[in-house]
Amino acid sequence: MKWKPNRHSHLTLQEQIIDWMKSRIECGEWTVGTKIPTQRELAIQFQVNRSTVQLALDELKADGFIESKVGSGIYVANNSWNVLLNGSPPNWQQHIDASIHKPNYHTIQLINEYEQFHHVIRLGTGEIAPELLPTKLLEQSLKEIVLDARSIGYSSPLGNEKLRVHLCEYLKKRGIQTSSENILIVSGALQALQLIAVGLLEEGSVIFHEQPSYLNSVHPFQSAGMRMISVSKNDHLKYQLMTFKRKRQSLFYTVPTLHNPTGYNWSLKEKEDLFHVCKELQIPIIEDDVYHELLFDTTSPAIKSFDQSGQVLYIGSVSKTLSPGLRIGWVVGPSSVIGRLADIKMQTDYGSSAISQEIVSHWLSTGLYEQHLVELRQQLQLRASFVEHILTEQFKDIATWKKPEGGFYIWLKFHKPIVNKALFLRLLKENILINPGYIYDSNDSHHIRLSYAYASFEQLKVGLNTLFKMIQHNK
Amino acid sequence: MKWKPNRHSHLTLQEQIIDWMKSRIECGEWTVGTKIPTQRELAIQFQVNRSTVQLALDELKADGFIESKVGSGIYVANNSWNVLLNGSPPNWQQHIDASIHKPNYHTIQLINEYEQFHHVIRLGTGEIAPELLPTKLLEQSLKEIVLDARSIGYSSPLGNEKLRVHLCEYLKKRGIQTSSENILIVSGALQALQLIAVGLLEEGSVIFHEQPSYLNSVHPFQSAGMRMISVSKNDHLKYQLMTFKRKRQSLFYTVPTLHNPTGYNWSLKEKEDLFHVCKELQIPIIEDDVYHELLFDTTSPAIKSFDQSGQVLYIGSVSKTLSPGLRIGWVVGPSSVIGRLADIKMQTDYGSSAISQEIVSHWLSTGLYEQHLVELRQQLQLRASFVEHILTEQFKDIATWKKPEGGFYIWLKFHKPIVNKALFLRLLKENILINPGYIYDSNDSHHIRLSYAYASFEQLKVGLNTLFKMIQHNK
């Protein structure tokens, strides 16, 4: 639906592209200093050859509308003609550069951007495939939902009460006893982390986490000025925590069940040890438990199920199971904490979508959700086997991996340190997206977070094959 | 759905309440230092007399579970029995007190809390009444929506493309020419302000706004460390801006059409003057335009419609018109700015609800939205007349106001400085909620933001009558 040139116009494609770009600049949508998309991206958008784009850009450069900066890209030029036409606009780039929030890593920006293109093979995506989403059943449930005028007004601070009551029942099956007043509905687990970062920690607090960590690929705590400390869950855990805790406030963040990005499960003993050490040191735990429903066989208790003293903030979500588009997750914790997080949420976005909350409530209360999970686990297991088969055929001499116990991911470790940005970009040129290990641990050049959840069987085969050949070719 | 005692139990109400509260404390949901709800709130929740609650609390105090702090309330006590039972939990209150984000004002926390109780008369609420929401039509549209598996996955950074394309068409009618790449879908206007605060401004930047201001009742900029400067839109505007701008980055925030909280409209000349002064000084403008569809008669152009140089960030929403529960708004601005805000949104909540976006897209494209607006404006006008009539009958000797030109609000000004927290609390005791002027301007003790949009005709009559009597009684 983005603009593209009209092939039946009396103007050439190149002329239309030039006119369109000039109009972007003249109407102030591309201000001075704006980085123009790459030739590659424009060619995809316009559905023309890259050479056509190149010719159009050359002409705009010659006219002084845009300029190249070596090694960086093409930008809207700050020429007097522009200024005469529009007056001098605010220097937005300066605003952006000086502002508070960290940008996403460039690799992640590229992932977010290229995930939109349907022809791209996504080997790392943390999302279930379109064909695994219960789209028709969701559509059906929309037809069954009865809206109450009060429920589509501004939300109560904690979120839809019906949904919270159903969640209490659901959480019992996970060994978690709670009440609806101890649950806050959020727009996905990431928002829970944002609220915790600004609502429960002083600046400079210490966030303990494992390496590699999902938290390195997003910045909820870093952007709020927290210090990230990696620890390993070995015998020295207590010593590690004591060393860094000192007089700072601290929190331990963990995904102990179907860890992101590794897919590993902590043993029961490891969970208990962490809980007891943190309890002794009065370090609260954030248990991110968004994958647990996707365990193939055994269940593994939540750390929260040990908790009788409000030590653990527990986070759940339907994003990995039912649909990320609903944007519904939850936090369970002591009332004072939940009240504080709710107060900030009311200042942030006045609550989550009422319709999404109604849908999740419907799916939980009718049993649809758990029926869907049974089917989803089977499908994921089939996909896991398929990918393991390819790995065994092609990758066993160059990499190692653990058999997945559930979820989406295989943490593929190459013998040689070959996973770098160059590899990422080379694959992107072949329209293959990977999640390289370095976005979860900046020192990592051995791993890829492989996801068998998103791409089709055919795409998985083609994508892995291309990856394999590229590695062979470059070694 | 909150817990309440069972009237058919063999235990007395008081015993059941005591057991329930003990269980809250024992399972760690009410941690040490947690403030217990007031007797009044508990009596409402339990549906018992306040004396029953009082007796239960007295017994819990005698047993050392809870303690009173003079003038502050009742808290879970830090006694050795608790500690023996649970181990020493993290001191959450210390975490909360030291953390970054400002809490809501106490008055606003009370408003958020009491708005949940159906028997409370809401004289100030910034929301349309349940009976004005097109609940049945929304329900109907849920039945018509066809979901696409791709659209319910994680969102593209800018939001649903179909919706953005429809918004381009819709914005044309507001005199705003833009393209879908210059629009970011957000979860309501408040989220747009949050993203701007952390994504476009260095710490210590200056935010210019008028007094009174909606921004004083929420804290998106204050919590990010910005400095708020009130200015008046008179002849000295330029001088005022120059004085404070100096070397700091700055932004001008305004609701020029149906201003919140006053309901006033800026004249065309005032809008033009602001635009030109800000342009000359290179101060970006945030135009919050969430009420414009609710103008009764004349339309008034958006400041954004003058903008050819990317000077103005324009914010719109369906929260004031279609349903706040959808949590859908939008920001329009230069590509570099929109890209930056989208990048932060992806780090904050991975996009807004896909279902909500589908619904808004459906309502815009089918014309349902504009049909609904016609009806809504008529209903609001009827309500405005009704309230004006009561004001003229009862309040004309003690207060002044302007005839509303649209939207929700009458900015009622009392001759005497009687609007203070005591009045707010006295009214709350009578189950009447007002939005006192001091939440929009801390020095204001003359105004109430009266809303004719939410309460029923009967409630408006009873509520205003009680307000009038209380003022007469206390003068």
PDB file of C-alpha atoms in Angstrom, chain B residues 129-306:
ATOM      1  CA  ALA B 129     -21.042   8.079  28.793  1.00  0.00           C
ATOM      2  CA  PRO B 130     -21.610   4.333  28.328  1.00  0.00           C
ATOM      3  CA  GLU B 131     -24.931   5.136  26.590  1.00  0.00           C
ATOM      4  CA  LEU B 132     -23.150   7.361  24.044  1.00  0.00           C
ATOM      5  CA  LEU B 133     -20.695   4.654  23.069  1.00  0.00           C
ATOM      6  CA  PRO B 134     -21.766   2.788  19.921  1.00  0.00           C
ATOM      7  CA  THR B 135     -21.538  -0.496  21.797  1.00  0.00           C
ATOM      8  CA  LYS B 136     -23.961  -2.471  19.643  1.00  0.00           C
ATOM      9  CA  LEU B 137     -22.453  -1.183  16.418  1.00  0.00           C
ATOM     10  CA  LEU B 138     -18.971  -2.019  17.674  1.00  0.00           C
ATOM     11  CA  GLU B 139     -20.173  -5.507  18.552  1.00  0.00           C
ATOM     12  CA  GLN B 140     -21.694  -5.770  15.085  1.00  0.00           C
ATOM     13  CA  SER B 141     -18.450  -4.665  13.456  1.00  0.00           C
ATOM     14  CA  LEU B 142     -16.583  -7.393  15.355  1.00  0.00           C
ATOM     15  CA  LYS B 143     -18.758  -9.864  13.492  1.00  0.00           C
ATOM     16  CA  GLU B 144     -17.784  -8.357  10.149  1.00  0.00           C
ATOM     17  CA  ILE B 145     -14.071  -8.173  10.609  1.00  0.00           C
ATOM     18  CA  VAL B 146     -12.071 -10.661   8.584  1.00  0.00           C
ATOM     19  CA  LEU B 147      -8.768 -11.426  10.259  1.00  0.00           C
ATOM     20  CA  ASP B 148      -5.635 -12.070   8.300  1.00  0.00           C
ATOM     21  CA  ALA B 149      -3.074 -14.244  10.067  1.00  0.00           C
ATOM     22  CA  ARG B 150      -0.309 -11.778   9.226  1.00  0.00           C
ATOM     23  CA  SER B 151      -2.184  -8.878  10.744  1.00  0.00           C
ATOM     24  CA  ILE B 152      -2.462 -10.539  14.147  1.00  0.00           C
ATOM     25  CA  GLY B 153       1.248 -11.271  14.429  1.00  0.00           C
ATOM     26  CA  TYR B 154       3.696  -8.721  15.760  1.00  0.00           C
ATOM     27  CA  SER B 155       2.969  -5.374  14.210  1.00  0.00           C
ATOM     28  CA  SER B 156       5.190  -3.573  11.722  1.00  0.00           C
ATOM     29  CA  PRO B 157       6.889  -0.696  13.547  1.00  0.00           C
ATOM     30  CA  LEU B 158       4.469   1.985  12.259  1.00  0.00           C
ATOM     31  CA  GLY B 159       1.301  -0.069  12.829  1.00  0.00           C
ATOM     32  CA  ASN B 160      -1.367  -1.587  10.567  1.00  0.00           C
ATOM     33  CA  GLU B 161      -0.804  -0.246   7.060  1.00  0.00           C
ATOM     34  CA  LYS B 162      -4.472  -0.377   6.010  1.00  0.00           C
ATOM     35  CA  LEU B 163      -5.359   1.794   8.982  1.00  0.00           C
ATOM     36  CA  ARG B 164      -2.606   4.281   8.159  1.00  0.00           C
ATOM     37  CA  VAL B 165      -3.821   4.533   4.569  1.00  0.00           C
ATOM     38  CA  HIS B 166      -7.392   5.204   5.730  1.00  0.00           C
ATOM     39  CA  LEU B 167      -6.077   7.777   8.167  1.00  0.00           C
ATOM     40  CA  CYS B 168      -4.357   9.647   5.319  1.00  0.00           C
ATOM     41  CA  GLU B 169      -7.750  10.052   3.652  1.00  0.00           C
ATOM     42  CA  TYR B 170      -9.398  11.030   6.907  1.00  0.00           C
ATOM     43  CA  LEU B 171      -6.712  13.603   7.730  1.00  0.00           C
ATOM     44  CA  LYS B 172      -7.174  15.269   4.341  1.00  0.00           C
ATOM     45  CA  LYS B 173     -10.567  16.458   5.587  1.00  0.00           C
ATOM     46  CA  ARG B 174      -8.739  18.136   8.440  1.00  0.00           C
ATOM     47  CA  GLY B 175      -6.531  19.917   5.886  1.00  0.00           C
ATOM     48  CA  ILE B 176      -3.562  17.672   6.576  1.00  0.00           C
ATOM     49  CA  GLN B 177      -1.705  16.169   3.617  1.00  0.00           C
ATOM     50  CA  THR B 178       0.426  13.252   4.637  1.00  0.00           C
ATOM     51  CA  SER B 179       1.410   9.741   3.632  1.00  0.00           C
ATOM     52  CA  SER B 180       1.090   6.452   5.456  1.00  0.00           C
ATOM     53  CA  GLU B 181       4.836   6.424   6.188  1.00  0.00           C
ATOM     54  CA  ASN B 182       4.437   9.610   8.190  1.00  0.00           C
ATOM     55  CA  ILE B 183       1.917   8.141  10.599  1.00  0.00           C
ATOM     56  CA  LEU B 184       2.654   6.075  13.691  1.00  0.00           C
ATOM     57  CA  ILE B 185      -0.186   4.206  15.382  1.00  0.00           C
ATOM     58  CA  VAL B 186      -0.019   4.508  19.169  1.00  0.00           C
ATOM     59  CA  SER B 187      -2.081   3.266  22.127  1.00  0.00           C
ATOM     60  CA  GLY B 188      -3.783   6.614  22.683  1.00  0.00           C
ATOM     61  CA  ALA B 189      -2.513  10.202  22.699  1.00  0.00           C
ATOM     62  CA  LEU B 190      -0.857   9.872  26.093  1.00  0.00           C
ATOM     63  CA  GLN B 191       1.482   7.211  24.763  1.00  0.00           C
ATOM     64  CA  ALA B 192       2.454   9.562  21.942  1.00  0.00           C
ATOM     65  CA  LEU B 193       3.545  12.108  24.541  1.00  0.00           C
ATOM     66  CA  GLN B 194       5.553   9.460  26.398  1.00  0.00           C
ATOM     67  CA  LEU B 195       7.366   8.445  23.229  1.00  0.00           C
ATOM     68  CA  ILE B 196       8.104  12.072  22.344  1.00  0.00           C
ATOM     69  CA  ALA B 197       9.414  12.713  25.863  1.00  0.00           C
ATOM     70  CA  VAL B 198      12.013   9.948  25.758  1.00  0.00           C
ATOM     71  CA  GLY B 199      12.643   9.906  22.010  1.00  0.00           C
ATOM     72  CA  LEU B 200      13.002  13.534  20.946  1.00  0.00           C
ATOM     73  CA  LEU B 201      14.278  15.540  23.888  1.00  0.00           C
ATOM     74  CA  GLU B 202      17.405  15.725  25.960  1.00  0.00           C
ATOM     75  CA  GLU B 203      16.995  15.760  29.725  1.00  0.00           C
ATOM     76  CA  GLY B 204      16.273  19.236  31.021  1.00  0.00           C
ATOM     77  CA  SER B 205      14.527  20.346  27.810  1.00  0.00           C
ATOM     78  CA  VAL B 206      11.845  22.992  28.130  1.00  0.00           C
ATOM     79  CA  ILE B 207       8.196  22.145  27.462  1.00  0.00           C
ATOM     80  CA  PHE B 208       6.122  25.249  26.874  1.00  0.00           C
ATOM     81  CA  HIS B 209       2.418  24.939  27.566  1.00  0.00           C
ATOM     82  CA  GLU B 210      -0.518  27.065  28.615  1.00  0.00           C
ATOM     83  CA  GLN B 211      -1.893  27.283  32.105  1.00  0.00           C
ATOM     84  CA  PRO B 212      -4.158  25.469  32.991  1.00  0.00           C
ATOM     85  CA  SER B 213      -2.842  22.419  31.199  1.00  0.00           C
ATOM     86  CA  TYR B 214      -3.712  18.783  30.740  1.00  0.00           C
ATOM     87  CA  LEU B 215       0.032  18.135  31.075  1.00  0.00           C
ATOM     88  CA  ASN B 216      -0.118  19.024  34.755  1.00  0.00           C
ATOM     89  CA  SER B 217      -2.509  16.136  35.383  1.00  0.00           C
ATOM     90  CA  VAL B 218      -0.246  13.541  33.752  1.00  0.00           C
ATOM     91  CA  HIS B 219       3.541  13.380  33.820  1.00  0.00           C
ATOM     92  CA  PRO B 220       4.969  12.202  30.531  1.00  0.00           C
ATOM     93  CA  PHE B 221       7.506  15.004  30.300  1.00  0.00           C
ATOM     94  CA  GLN B 222       8.049  15.643  33.994  1.00  0.00           C
ATOM     95  CA  SER B 223       8.924  11.996  34.616  1.00  0.00           C
ATOM     96  CA  ALA B 224      11.512  12.203  31.849  1.00  0.00           C
ATOM     97  CA  GLY B 225      13.189  15.159  33.549  1.00  0.00           C
ATOM     98  CA  MET B 226      11.808  18.012  31.423  1.00  0.00           C
ATOM     99  CA  ARG B 227      11.160  21.504  32.661  1.00  0.00           C
ATOM    100  CA  MET B 228       7.578  22.760  32.272  1.00  0.00           C
ATOM    101  CA  ILE B 229       7.138  26.462  31.489  1.00  0.00           C
ATOM    102  CA  SER B 230       3.687  28.058  31.307  1.00  0.00           C
ATOM    103  CA  VAL B 231       3.202  30.797  28.753  1.00  0.00           C
ATOM    104  CA  SER B 232       0.186  32.872  27.706  1.00  0.00           C
ATOM    105  CA  LYS B 233      -0.763  33.244  24.082  1.00  0.00           C
ATOM    106  CA  ASN B 234      -0.703  37.052  24.113  1.00  0.00           C
ATOM    107  CA  ASP B 235       1.381  39.632  22.290  1.00  0.00           C
ATOM    108  CA  HIS B 236       4.395  38.772  24.333  1.00  0.00           C
ATOM    109  CA  LEU B 237       4.398  35.136  23.315  1.00  0.00           C
ATOM    110  CA  LYS B 238       7.559  35.448  21.267  1.00  0.00           C
ATOM    111  CA  TYR B 239       9.347  37.247  24.054  1.00  0.00           C
ATOM    112  CA  GLN B 240       8.278  34.613  26.575  1.00  0.00           C
ATOM    113  CA  LEU B 241       9.531  31.809  24.377  1.00  0.00           C
ATOM    114  CA  MET B 242      12.837  33.532  23.650  1.00  0.00           C
ATOM    115  CA  THR B 243      13.447  34.179  27.329  1.00  0.00           C
ATOM    116  CA  PHE B 244      13.229  30.575  28.334  1.00  0.00           C
ATOM    117  CA  LYS B 245      14.459  28.853  25.243  1.00  0.00           C
ATOM    118  CA  ARG B 246      18.059  30.005  25.291  1.00  0.00           C
ATOM    119  CA  LYS B 247      20.306  27.084  24.664  1.00  0.00           C
ATOM    120  CA  ARG B 248      17.892  24.382  25.734  1.00  0.00           C
ATOM    121  CA  GLN B 249      15.944  22.154  23.403  1.00  0.00           C
ATOM    122  CA  SER B 250      12.261  22.941  23.620  1.00  0.00           C
ATOM    123  CA  LEU B 251       8.798  21.991  22.443  1.00  0.00           C
ATOM    124  CA  PHE B 252       5.458  23.765  22.536  1.00  0.00           C
ATOM    125  CA  TYR B 253       2.563  21.546  23.636  1.00  0.00           C
ATOM    126  CA  THR B 254      -0.949  22.752  22.876  1.00  0.00           C
ATOM    127  CA  VAL B 255      -4.581  21.618  22.605  1.00  0.00           C
ATOM    128  CA  PRO B 256      -5.753  24.552  20.457  1.00  0.00           C
ATOM    129  CA  THR B 257      -9.114  23.059  19.490  1.00  0.00           C
ATOM    130  CA  LEU B 258     -11.509  22.359  22.370  1.00  0.00           C
ATOM    131  CA  HIS B 259      -8.766  22.760  24.907  1.00  0.00           C
ATOM    132  CA  ASN B 260      -8.467  20.411  27.863  1.00  0.00           C
ATOM    133  CA  PRO B 261      -9.468  21.422  30.569  1.00  0.00           C
ATOM    134  CA  THR B 262     -11.069  24.726  29.488  1.00  0.00           C
ATOM    135  CA  GLY B 263     -12.944  23.650  26.360  1.00  0.00           C
ATOM    136  CA  TYR B 264     -11.879  26.906  24.656  1.00  0.00           C
ATOM    137  CA  ASN B 265     -10.918  27.256  21.003  1.00  0.00           C
ATOM    138  CA  TRP B 266      -7.974  29.270  19.816  1.00  0.00           C
ATOM    139  CA  SER B 267      -8.878  31.742  17.086  1.00  0.00           C
ATOM    140  CA  LEU B 268      -7.431  31.254  13.622  1.00  0.00           C
ATOM    141  CA  LYS B 269      -5.140  34.214  14.217  1.00  0.00           C
ATOM    142  CA  GLU B 270      -3.867  32.819  17.491  1.00  0.00           C
ATOM    143  CA  LYS B 271      -3.075  29.516  15.804  1.00  0.00           C
ATOM    144  CA  GLU B 272      -1.271  31.255  12.953  1.00  0.00           C
ATOM    145  CA  ASP B 273       0.668  33.471  15.315  1.00  0.00           C
ATOM    146  CA  LEU B 274       1.830  30.535  17.389  1.00  0.00           C
ATOM    147  CA  PHE B 275       2.838  28.661  14.272  1.00  0.00           C
ATOM    148  CA  HIS B 276       4.873  31.535  12.881  1.00  0.00           C
ATOM    149  CA  VAL B 277       6.561  32.436  16.133  1.00  0.00           C
ATOM    150  CA  CYS B 278       7.533  28.833  16.767  1.00  0.00           C
ATOM    151  CA  LYS B 279       8.735  28.484  13.213  1.00  0.00           C
ATOM    152  CA  GLU B 280      10.899  31.553  13.510  1.00  0.00           C
ATOM    153  CA  LEU B 281      12.375  30.269  16.763  1.00  0.00           C
ATOM    154  CA  GLN B 282      12.609  26.686  15.453  1.00  0.00           C
ATOM    155  CA  ILE B 283      10.519  25.384  18.317  1.00  0.00           C
ATOM    156  CA  PRO B 284       8.593  22.254  17.317  1.00  0.00           C
ATOM    157  CA  ILE B 285       4.900  22.178  18.155  1.00  0.00           C
ATOM    158  CA  ILE B 286       2.933  19.221  19.486  1.00  0.00           C
ATOM    159  CA  GLU B 287      -0.671  19.727  18.461  1.00  0.00           C
ATOM    160  CA  ASP B 288      -2.952  17.524  20.551  1.00  0.00           C
ATOM    161  CA  ASP B 289      -6.129  17.416  18.470  1.00  0.00           C
ATOM    162  CA  VAL B 290      -8.141  14.637  20.070  1.00  0.00           C
ATOM    163  CA  TYR B 291     -11.337  16.682  20.539  1.00  0.00           C
ATOM    164  CA  HIS B 292     -11.768  18.423  17.170  1.00  0.00           C
ATOM    165  CA  GLU B 293     -14.422  16.038  15.860  1.00  0.00           C
ATOM    166  CA  LEU B 294     -16.634  17.186  18.712  1.00  0.00           C
ATOM    167  CA  LEU B 295     -16.944  20.858  17.656  1.00  0.00           C
ATOM    168  CA  PHE B 296     -20.666  21.610  17.604  1.00  0.00           C
ATOM    169  CA  ASP B 297     -20.769  24.126  14.761  1.00  0.00           C
ATOM    170  CA  THR B 298     -17.818  25.767  13.147  1.00  0.00           C
ATOM    171  CA  THR B 299     -14.734  23.850  12.283  1.00  0.00           C
ATOM    172  CA  SER B 300     -11.419  25.371  13.142  1.00  0.00           C
ATOM    173  CA  PRO B 301      -8.303  24.465  11.155  1.00  0.00           C
ATOM    174  CA  ALA B 302      -5.533  22.432  12.717  1.00  0.00           C
ATOM    175  CA  ILE B 303      -2.168  24.142  13.158  1.00  0.00           C
ATOM    176  CA  LYS B 304      -0.738  21.146  11.319  1.00  0.00           C
ATOM    177  CA  SER B 305      -2.633  22.262   8.205  1.00  0.00           C
ATOM    178  CA  PHE B 306      -0.294  25.293   7.913  1.00  0.00           C
TER     179      PHE B 306
END
